[in-house]
XYZ file of C-alpha atoms in Angstrom:
572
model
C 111.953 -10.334 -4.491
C 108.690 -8.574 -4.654
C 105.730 -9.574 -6.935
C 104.228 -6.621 -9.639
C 101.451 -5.280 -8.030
C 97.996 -6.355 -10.357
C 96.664 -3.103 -11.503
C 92.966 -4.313 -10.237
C 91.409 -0.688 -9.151
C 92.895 0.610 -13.238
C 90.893 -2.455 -14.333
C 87.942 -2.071 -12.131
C 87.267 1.934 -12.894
C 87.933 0.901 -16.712
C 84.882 -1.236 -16.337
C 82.902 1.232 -14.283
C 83.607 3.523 -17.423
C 82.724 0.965 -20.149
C 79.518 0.103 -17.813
C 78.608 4.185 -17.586
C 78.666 4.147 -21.551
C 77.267 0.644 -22.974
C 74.732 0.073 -20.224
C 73.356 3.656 -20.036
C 69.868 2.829 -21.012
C 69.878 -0.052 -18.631
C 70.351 2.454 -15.081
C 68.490 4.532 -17.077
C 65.322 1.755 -16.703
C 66.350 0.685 -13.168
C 66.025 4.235 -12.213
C 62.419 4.728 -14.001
C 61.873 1.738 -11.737
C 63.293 2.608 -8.440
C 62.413 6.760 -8.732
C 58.455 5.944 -9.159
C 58.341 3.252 -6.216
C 60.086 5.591 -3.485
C 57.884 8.452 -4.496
C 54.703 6.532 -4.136
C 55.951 5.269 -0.295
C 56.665 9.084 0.397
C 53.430 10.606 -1.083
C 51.262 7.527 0.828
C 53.106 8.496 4.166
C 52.684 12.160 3.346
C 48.881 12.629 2.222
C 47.481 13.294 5.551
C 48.483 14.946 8.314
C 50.793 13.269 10.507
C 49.021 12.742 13.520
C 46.292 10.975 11.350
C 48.960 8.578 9.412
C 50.894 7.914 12.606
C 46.873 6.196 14.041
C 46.854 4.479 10.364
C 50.498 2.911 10.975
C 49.533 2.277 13.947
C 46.465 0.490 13.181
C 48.209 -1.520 10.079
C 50.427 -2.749 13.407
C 47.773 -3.768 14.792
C 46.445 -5.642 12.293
C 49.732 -7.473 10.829
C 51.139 -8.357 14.499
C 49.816 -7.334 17.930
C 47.722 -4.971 20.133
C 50.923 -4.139 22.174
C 53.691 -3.434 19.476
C 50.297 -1.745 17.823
C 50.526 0.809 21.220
C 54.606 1.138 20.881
C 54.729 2.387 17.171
C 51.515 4.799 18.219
C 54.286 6.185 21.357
C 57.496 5.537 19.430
C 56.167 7.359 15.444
C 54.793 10.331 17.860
C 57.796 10.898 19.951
C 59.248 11.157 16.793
C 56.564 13.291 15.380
C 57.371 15.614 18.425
C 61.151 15.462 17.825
C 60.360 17.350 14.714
C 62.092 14.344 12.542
C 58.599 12.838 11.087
C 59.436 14.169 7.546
C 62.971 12.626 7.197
C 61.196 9.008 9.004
C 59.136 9.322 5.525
C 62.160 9.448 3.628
C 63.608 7.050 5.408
C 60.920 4.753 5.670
C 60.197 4.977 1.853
C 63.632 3.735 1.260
C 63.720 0.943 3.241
C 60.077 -0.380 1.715
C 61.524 0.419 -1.740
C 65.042 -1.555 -1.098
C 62.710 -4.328 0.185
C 60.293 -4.853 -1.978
C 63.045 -5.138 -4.695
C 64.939 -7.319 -2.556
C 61.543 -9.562 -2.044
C 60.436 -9.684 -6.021
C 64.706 -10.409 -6.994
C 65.718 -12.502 -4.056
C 63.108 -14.783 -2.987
C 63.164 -16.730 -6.581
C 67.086 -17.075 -6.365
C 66.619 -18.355 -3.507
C 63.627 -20.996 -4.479
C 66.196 -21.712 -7.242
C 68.829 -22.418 -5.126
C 66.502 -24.343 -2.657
C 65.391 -26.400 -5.822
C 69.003 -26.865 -7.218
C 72.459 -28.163 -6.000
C 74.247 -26.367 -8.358
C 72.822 -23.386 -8.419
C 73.651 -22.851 -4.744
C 77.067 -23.542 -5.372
C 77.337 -20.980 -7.896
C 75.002 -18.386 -5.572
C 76.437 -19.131 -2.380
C 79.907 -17.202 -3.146
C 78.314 -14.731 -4.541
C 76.261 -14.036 -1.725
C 79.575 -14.458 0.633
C 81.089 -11.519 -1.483
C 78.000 -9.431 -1.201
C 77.907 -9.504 2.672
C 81.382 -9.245 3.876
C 82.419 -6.361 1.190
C 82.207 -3.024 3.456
C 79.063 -1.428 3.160
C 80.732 1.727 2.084
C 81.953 0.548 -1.069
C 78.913 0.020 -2.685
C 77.814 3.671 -2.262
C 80.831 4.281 -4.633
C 79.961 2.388 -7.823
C 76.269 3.265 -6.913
C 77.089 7.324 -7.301
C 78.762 6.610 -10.692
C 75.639 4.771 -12.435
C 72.646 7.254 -10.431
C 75.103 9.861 -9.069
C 72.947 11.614 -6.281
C 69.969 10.695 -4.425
C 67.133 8.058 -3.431
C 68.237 5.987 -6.780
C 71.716 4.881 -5.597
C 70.922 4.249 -2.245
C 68.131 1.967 -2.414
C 70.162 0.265 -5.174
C 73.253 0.061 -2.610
C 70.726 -1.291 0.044
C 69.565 -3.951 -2.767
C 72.925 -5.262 -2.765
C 73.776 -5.143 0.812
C 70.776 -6.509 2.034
C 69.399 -9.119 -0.026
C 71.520 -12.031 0.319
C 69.420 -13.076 3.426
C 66.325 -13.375 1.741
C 68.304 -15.670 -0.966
C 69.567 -17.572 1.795
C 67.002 -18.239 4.196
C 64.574 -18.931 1.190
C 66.813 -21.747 0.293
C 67.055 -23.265 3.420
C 63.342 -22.869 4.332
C 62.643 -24.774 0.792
C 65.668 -27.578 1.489
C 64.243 -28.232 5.262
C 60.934 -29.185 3.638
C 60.812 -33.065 4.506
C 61.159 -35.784 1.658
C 58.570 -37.233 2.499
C 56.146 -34.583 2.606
C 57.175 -33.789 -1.231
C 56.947 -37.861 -1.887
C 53.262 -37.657 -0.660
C 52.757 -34.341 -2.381
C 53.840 -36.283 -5.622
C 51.752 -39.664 -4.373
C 48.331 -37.284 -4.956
C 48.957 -36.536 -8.315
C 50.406 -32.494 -7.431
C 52.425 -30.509 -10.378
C 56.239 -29.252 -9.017
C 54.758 -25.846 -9.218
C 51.457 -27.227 -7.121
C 54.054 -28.883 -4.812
C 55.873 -25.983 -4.207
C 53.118 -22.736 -4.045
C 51.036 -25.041 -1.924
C 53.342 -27.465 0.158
C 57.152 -26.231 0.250
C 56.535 -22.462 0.227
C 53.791 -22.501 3.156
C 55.711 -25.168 5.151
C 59.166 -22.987 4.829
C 57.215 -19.314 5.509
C 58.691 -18.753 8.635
C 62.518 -19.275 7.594
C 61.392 -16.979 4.519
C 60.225 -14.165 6.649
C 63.459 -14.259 9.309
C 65.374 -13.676 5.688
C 62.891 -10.960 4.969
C 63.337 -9.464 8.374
C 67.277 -9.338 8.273
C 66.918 -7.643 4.517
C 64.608 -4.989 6.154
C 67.209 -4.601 9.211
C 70.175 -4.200 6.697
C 68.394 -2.010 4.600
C 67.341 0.071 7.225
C 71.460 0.743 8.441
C 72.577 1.313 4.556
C 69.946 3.820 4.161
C 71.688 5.669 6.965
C 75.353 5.515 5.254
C 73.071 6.165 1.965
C 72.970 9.621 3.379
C 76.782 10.180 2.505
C 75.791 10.465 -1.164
C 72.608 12.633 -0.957
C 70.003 10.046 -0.103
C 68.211 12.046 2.808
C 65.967 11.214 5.551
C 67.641 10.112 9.093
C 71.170 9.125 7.557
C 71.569 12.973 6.712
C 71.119 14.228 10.491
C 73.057 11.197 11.852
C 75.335 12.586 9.259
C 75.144 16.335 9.682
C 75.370 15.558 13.922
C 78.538 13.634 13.043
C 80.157 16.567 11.094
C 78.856 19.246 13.498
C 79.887 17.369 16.559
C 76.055 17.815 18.046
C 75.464 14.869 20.113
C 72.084 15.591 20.709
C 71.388 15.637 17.603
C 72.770 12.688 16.562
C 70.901 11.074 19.580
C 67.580 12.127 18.615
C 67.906 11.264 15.155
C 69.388 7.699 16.481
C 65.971 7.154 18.753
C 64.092 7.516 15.799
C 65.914 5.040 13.536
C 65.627 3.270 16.761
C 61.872 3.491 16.532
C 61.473 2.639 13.666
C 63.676 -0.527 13.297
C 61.827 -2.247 16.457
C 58.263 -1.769 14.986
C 59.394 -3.277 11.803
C 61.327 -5.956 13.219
C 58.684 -6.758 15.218
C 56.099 -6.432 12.682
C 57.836 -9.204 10.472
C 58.399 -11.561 13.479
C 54.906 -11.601 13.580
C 54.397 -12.501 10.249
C 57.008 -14.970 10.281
C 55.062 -16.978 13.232
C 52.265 -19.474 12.081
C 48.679 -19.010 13.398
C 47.016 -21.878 14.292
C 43.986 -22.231 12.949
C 40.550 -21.662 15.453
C 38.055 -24.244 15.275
C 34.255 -22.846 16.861
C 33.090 -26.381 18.600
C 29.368 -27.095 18.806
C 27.478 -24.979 20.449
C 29.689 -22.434 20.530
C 29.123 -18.492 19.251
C 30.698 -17.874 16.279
C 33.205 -14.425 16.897
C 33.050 -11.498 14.971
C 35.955 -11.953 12.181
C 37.021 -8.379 13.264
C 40.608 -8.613 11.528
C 38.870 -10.028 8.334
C 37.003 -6.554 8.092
C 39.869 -4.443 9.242
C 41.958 -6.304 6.060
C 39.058 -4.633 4.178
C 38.597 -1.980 5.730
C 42.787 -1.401 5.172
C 42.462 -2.189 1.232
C 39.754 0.520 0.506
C 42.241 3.148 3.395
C 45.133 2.442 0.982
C 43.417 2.597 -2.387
C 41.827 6.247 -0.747
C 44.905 7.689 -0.053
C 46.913 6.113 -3.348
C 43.815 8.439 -5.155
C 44.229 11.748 -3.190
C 48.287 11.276 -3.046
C 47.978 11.882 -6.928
C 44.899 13.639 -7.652
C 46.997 16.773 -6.531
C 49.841 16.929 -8.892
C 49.471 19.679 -10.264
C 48.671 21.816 -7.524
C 52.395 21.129 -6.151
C 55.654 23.524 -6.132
C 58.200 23.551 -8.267
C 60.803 21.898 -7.059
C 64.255 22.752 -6.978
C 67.534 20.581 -5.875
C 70.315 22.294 -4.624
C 73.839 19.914 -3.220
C 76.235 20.661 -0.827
C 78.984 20.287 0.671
C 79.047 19.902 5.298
C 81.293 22.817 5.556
C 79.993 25.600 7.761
C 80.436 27.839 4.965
C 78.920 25.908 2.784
C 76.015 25.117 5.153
C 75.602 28.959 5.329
C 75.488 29.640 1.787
C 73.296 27.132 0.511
C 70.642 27.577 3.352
C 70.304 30.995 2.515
C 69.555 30.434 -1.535
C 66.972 27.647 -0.072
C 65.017 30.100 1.935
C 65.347 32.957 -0.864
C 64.018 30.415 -3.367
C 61.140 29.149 -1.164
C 60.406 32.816 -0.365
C 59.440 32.354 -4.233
C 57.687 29.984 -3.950
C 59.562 27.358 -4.803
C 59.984 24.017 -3.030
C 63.924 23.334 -2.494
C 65.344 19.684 -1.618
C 68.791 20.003 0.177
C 70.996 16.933 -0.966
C 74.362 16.667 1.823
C 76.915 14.907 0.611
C 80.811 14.637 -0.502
C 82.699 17.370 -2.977
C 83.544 15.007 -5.474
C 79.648 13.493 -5.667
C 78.548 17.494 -5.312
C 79.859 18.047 -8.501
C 78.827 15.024 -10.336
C 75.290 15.395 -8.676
C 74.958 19.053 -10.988
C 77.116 17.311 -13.841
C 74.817 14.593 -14.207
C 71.805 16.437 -13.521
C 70.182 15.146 -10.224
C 70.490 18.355 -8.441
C 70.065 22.085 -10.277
C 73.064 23.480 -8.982
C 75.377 24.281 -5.962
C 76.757 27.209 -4.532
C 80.275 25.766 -3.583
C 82.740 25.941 -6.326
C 85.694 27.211 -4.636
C 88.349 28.000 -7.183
C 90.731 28.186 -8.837
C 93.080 25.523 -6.240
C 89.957 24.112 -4.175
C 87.604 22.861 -6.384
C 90.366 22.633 -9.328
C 90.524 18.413 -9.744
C 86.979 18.470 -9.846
C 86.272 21.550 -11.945
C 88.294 19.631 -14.942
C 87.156 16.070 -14.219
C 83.322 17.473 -14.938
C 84.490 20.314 -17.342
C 81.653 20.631 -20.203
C 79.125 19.325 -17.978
C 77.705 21.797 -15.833
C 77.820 25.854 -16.653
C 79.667 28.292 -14.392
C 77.507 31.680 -13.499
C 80.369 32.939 -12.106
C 81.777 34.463 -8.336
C 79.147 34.136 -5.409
C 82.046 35.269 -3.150
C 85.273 36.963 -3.784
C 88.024 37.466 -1.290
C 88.099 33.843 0.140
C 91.573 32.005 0.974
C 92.907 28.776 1.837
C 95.766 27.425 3.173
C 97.074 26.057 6.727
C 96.119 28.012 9.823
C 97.666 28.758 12.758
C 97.333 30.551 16.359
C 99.083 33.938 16.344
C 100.450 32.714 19.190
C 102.337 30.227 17.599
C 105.995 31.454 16.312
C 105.881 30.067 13.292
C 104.783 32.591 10.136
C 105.770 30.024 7.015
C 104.812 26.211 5.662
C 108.527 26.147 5.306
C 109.599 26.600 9.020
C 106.826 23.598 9.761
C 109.474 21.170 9.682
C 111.773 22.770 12.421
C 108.854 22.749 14.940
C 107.853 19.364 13.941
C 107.497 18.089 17.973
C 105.557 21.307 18.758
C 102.968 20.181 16.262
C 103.069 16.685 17.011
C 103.988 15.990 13.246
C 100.398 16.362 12.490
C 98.648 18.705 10.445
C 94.463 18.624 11.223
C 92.432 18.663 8.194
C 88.987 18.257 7.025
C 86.938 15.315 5.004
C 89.160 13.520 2.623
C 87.166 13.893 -0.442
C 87.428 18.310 -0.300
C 89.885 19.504 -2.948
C 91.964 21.320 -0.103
C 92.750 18.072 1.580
C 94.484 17.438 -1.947
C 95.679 20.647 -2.324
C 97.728 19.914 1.357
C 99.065 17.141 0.383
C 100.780 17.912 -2.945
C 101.745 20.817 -0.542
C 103.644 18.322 2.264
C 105.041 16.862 -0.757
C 106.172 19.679 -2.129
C 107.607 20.868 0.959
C 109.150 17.831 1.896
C 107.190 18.077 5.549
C 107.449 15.383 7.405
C 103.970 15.249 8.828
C 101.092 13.199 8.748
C 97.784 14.638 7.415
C 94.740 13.493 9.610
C 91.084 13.173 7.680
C 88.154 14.438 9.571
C 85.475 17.400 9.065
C 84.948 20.663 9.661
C 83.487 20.085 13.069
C 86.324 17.876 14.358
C 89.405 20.076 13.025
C 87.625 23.231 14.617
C 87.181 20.545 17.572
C 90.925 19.808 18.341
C 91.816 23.744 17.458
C 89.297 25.486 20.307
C 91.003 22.139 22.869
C 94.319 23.262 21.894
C 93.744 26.924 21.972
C 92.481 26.459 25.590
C 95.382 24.928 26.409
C 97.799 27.104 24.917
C 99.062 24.337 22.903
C 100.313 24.507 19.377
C 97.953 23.276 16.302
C 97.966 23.954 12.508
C 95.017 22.796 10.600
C 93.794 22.953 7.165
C 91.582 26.296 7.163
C 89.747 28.925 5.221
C 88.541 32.044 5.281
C 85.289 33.234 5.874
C 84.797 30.859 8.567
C 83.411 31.151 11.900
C 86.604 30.540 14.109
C 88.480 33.552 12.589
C 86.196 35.723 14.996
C 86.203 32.854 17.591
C 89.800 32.817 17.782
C 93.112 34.618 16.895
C 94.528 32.922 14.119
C 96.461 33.254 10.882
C 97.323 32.216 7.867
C 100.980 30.852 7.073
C 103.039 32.256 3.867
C 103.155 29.983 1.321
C 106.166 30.560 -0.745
C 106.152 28.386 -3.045
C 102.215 29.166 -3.612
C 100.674 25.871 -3.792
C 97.400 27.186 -2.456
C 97.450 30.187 -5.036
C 96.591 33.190 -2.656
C 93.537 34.422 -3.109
C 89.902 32.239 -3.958
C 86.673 32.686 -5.273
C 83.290 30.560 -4.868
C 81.117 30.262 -7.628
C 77.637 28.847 -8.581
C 77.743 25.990 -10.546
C 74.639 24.856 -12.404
C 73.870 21.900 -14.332
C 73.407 22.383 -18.285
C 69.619 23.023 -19.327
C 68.616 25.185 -15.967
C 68.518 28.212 -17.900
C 65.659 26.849 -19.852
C 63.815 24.482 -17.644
C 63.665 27.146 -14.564
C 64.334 30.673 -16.061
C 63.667 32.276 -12.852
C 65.939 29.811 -10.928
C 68.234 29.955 -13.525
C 68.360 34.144 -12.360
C 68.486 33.930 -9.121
C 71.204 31.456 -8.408
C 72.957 34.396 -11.680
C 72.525 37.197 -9.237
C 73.344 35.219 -6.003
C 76.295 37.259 -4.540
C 77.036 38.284 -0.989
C 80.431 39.281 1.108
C 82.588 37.330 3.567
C 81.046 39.550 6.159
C 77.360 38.821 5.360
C 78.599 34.674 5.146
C 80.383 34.857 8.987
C 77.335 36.569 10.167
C 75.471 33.379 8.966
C 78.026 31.133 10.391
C 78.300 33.171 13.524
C 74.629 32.464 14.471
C 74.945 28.698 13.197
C 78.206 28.139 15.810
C 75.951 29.615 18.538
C 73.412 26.732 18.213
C 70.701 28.447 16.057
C 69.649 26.216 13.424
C 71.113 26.900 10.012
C 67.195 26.922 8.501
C 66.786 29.674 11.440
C 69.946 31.425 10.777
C 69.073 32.011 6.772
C 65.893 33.052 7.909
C 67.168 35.769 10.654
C 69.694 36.930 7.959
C 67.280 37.007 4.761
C 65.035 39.208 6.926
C 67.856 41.496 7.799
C 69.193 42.327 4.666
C 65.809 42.713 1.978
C 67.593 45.294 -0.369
C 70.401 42.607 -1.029
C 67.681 39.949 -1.481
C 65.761 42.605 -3.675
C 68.459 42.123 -6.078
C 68.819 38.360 -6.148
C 65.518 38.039 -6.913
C 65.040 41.135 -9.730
C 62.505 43.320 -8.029
């Protein structure tokens, strides 16, 4: 006898609906909020050069810990520097200090509640269980539905992930105060709030700040996954390493989160630890209160660069958001509008991230548009779930196709022989991420074929992984696959007949832009209209990508090479 299952994900995406509707105005707030804050960390770290903020860091180190950890971050921020990853440490960094704070201001009076009140820590405590041990991944997913794409959902993701340790550790700083030292607190005639700002808060500082240091640890690795839904910074080259199989890549971009997680680690160790205080004895020369002055000195640095970080606001670019998908195609594509549109003088923010939040990103308006709409089979489930909320300009590409690829040297030709060389294959058909339309597309295709084979998730980089190790072994491989792509003039491959035509032959990618471009960017709105290139011009792109140049480089090289085309993206 088996129990009926409890329809719990129906009732939990009903209430993420009923949430997206009544509470609108509410993430709507949280994000005037949260927007604002990460700005002002990014435009502080960005103000002056780099070398000059990297000795002001530095300094700051200095001043909040010691002359030692004050020398690493000066090595360890310009290693980075050199690395060429200082720009995405802003991003990152300015995350992290956002998530924090708003961990700080939220957590640390739950958690004087809870220190204050038996009750209230039973009602917090499994809460805060819950909030820890649920996989950091799902949070990105309810965070992309209420802020779709960016810095918003990630710091609010971090919020939740990491701020149960303040909560905690305030608590328990607050219940190992002695009872006695309260009972004498209360002997002298002290208020509960004079008992607690000036007795149970200072004698529990140190347990706060190891809570505030675990918060900044934890908020520092979600930031990283953050980068699955758009959020930028390191998490999107850890990410883009991952998907591109570039080790060192991923290993630079590592060192820096490296970097950066010791200095602040170490930073709020320091903060945690209690001075004690230096008495001058008779006689004795008083010293020069050198950190006293440097505190100044820091207060009028920060106010100075708050002023020149927004006295220039107007001078600054347009900016323009464009999404994407971590296909090489897609990488190809959307690197090439970026450099025509900064050739114009526009300033372009790349968001990387999943199809499904690629589309909503351009639905919802967070990003002005994306250049990956393959349809009418790829991009179909998503195309309908968003229909009315973004506005099609139509083909970028013609002459694409999907479907499952094979080496010519294999003997199959057709999806319907798969089954009688099941053992060849290994019962396994290679695909991409599990999010990409075609991944759906293949399996109401093994369905529909009654194929007994297992589909394996990946990306782009690991499928074209496994088929250059099998091709070099003369082994046989079928994959999920498209065309233009790279490893059609790598390798000797085809396409197998689909009969029943549950891939639809031929495909088209189009531009999708959200609703209101046309009239906020005009000229945008005209170039992304008259974006259109071949599957020729795209493999070249690729081509130069899969040979290590980087894709920036690549759109660059390939702009430069083809002006009259450009000529006529851009009207002149």
């Amino acid at each position: 006898m088996s129990l009926p299952k409890i329809p719990l994900a129906d009732w939990i995406d009903v209430l993420i609906k009923w949430m997206q509707e009544y509470f609108a105005p509410f993430f709507d707030f949280i994000q005037g909020i949260v927007t604002p804050t990460t700005d002002f960390f990014e435009r502080i770290l960005s103000v002056t050069p780099p070398f000059i903020t990297i000795l002001l860091l530095s300094l700051l180190v200095w001043l909040l810990s010691r002359f030692r950890i004050a020398v690493f971050s000066l090595i360890g921020l310009l290693l980075i520097y050199d690395l060429g990853l200082w720009e995405t440490s802003v991003e990152t960094i300015a995350l992290v200090l956002t998530s924090t704070l708003i961990s700080i201001i939220i957590g640390i009076p739950f958690g004087l509640w809870a220190g204050s009140s038996d009750r209230v820590k039973q009602i917090v405590t499994p809460i805060l269980d819950f909030m820890q041990t649920m996989p950091a991944f799902v949070y990105l997913i309810p965070a992309v539905f209420f802020f779709a794409l960016g810095a918003v959902p990630a710091v609010i993701a971090s919020v939740v992930f990491a701020m149960p340790p303040t909560i905690r550790m305030t608590s328990l700083g607050l219940r190992q105060v002695s009872r006695e030292l309260k009972e004498a607190a209360d002997a002298f005639g002290a208020t509960s709030w004079q008992r607690l700002v000036k007795v149970e808060i200072p004698l529990a500082k140190s347990t706060i700040m190891a809570g505030i240091n675990q918060t900044i640890m934890l908020s520092l690795s979600m930031v990283v996954i953050s980068s699955m839904i758009g959020a930028g910074g390191l998490g999107e080259i850890v990410l883009e390493s991952i998907s591109r199989l570039q080790v060192g890549l991923g290993f630079e971009a590592g060192l820096a989160i490296v970097v950066i997680a010791i200095v602040l680690d170490r930073v709020t160790q320091n903060l945690g630890n209690s001075k004690p205080v230096q008495t001058v004895q008779k006689g004795q020369k008083k010293k020069f209160p050198v950190r006293k002055w440097m505190s100044v000195v820091a207060v009028l640095v920060l106010i100075g660069l708050v002023i020149s970080a927004y006295t220039d606001i107007g001078k600054q670019k347009e900016k323009v958001t464009l999404t994407y998908v971590s296909w090489e195609s897609e990488i190809a594509s959307t690197n090439v509008v970026k450099e025509v549109l900064e050739q114009q003088g526009y300033e372009v923010d790349l968001l990387e991230t999943q199809a499904t939040p690629m589309w909503q990103g351009v639905a919802q308006g967070d990003a002005d548009a994306h250049v990956a709409g393959w349809l009418p089979v790829t991009a179909k489930i998503m195309a309908e779930q968003f229909k009315g909320q973004y506005e099609d300009l139509g083909a970028n590409l013609k002459g694409a196709r999907v479907g499952l690829v094979v080496p010519k040297y294999v003997k199959a030709d057709s999806i319907a022989e798969l089954n009688q060389y099941k053992d060849k294959f290994g019962g396994k058909i290679i695909g991409i991420d599990p999010g990409a339309g075609v991944m759906q597309s293949t399996e109401k295709l093994i369905r529909q074929y009654g194929l007994d084979y297992q589909l394996v998730n990946g990306s782009d980089a690991t499928m074209t992984a496994e088929l250059s190790k099998r091709i070099r072994n003369r082994e046989w491989i079928v994959v999920v696959g498209w065309q233009p792509h790279w490893k059609f003039a790598e390798f000797d491959l085809k396409f197998l007949e689909d009969p029943q035509n549950v891939f639809s032959g031929e495909e088209t990618i189009h531009t999708i832009a959200r609703k209101g471009l046309k009239e906020d960017k005009p000229e945008v709105y005209q170039i992304l209209d008259r974006f259109y290139w071949t599957t020729k011009d795209m493999e070249e792109v690729m081509l130069d990508i899969h040979k290590g140049m980087s894709p920036e480089k690549a759109a660059e090289k390939w702009v430069k090479n083809h002006p009259e085309k450009v000529k006529q993206w851009v009207g002149k």
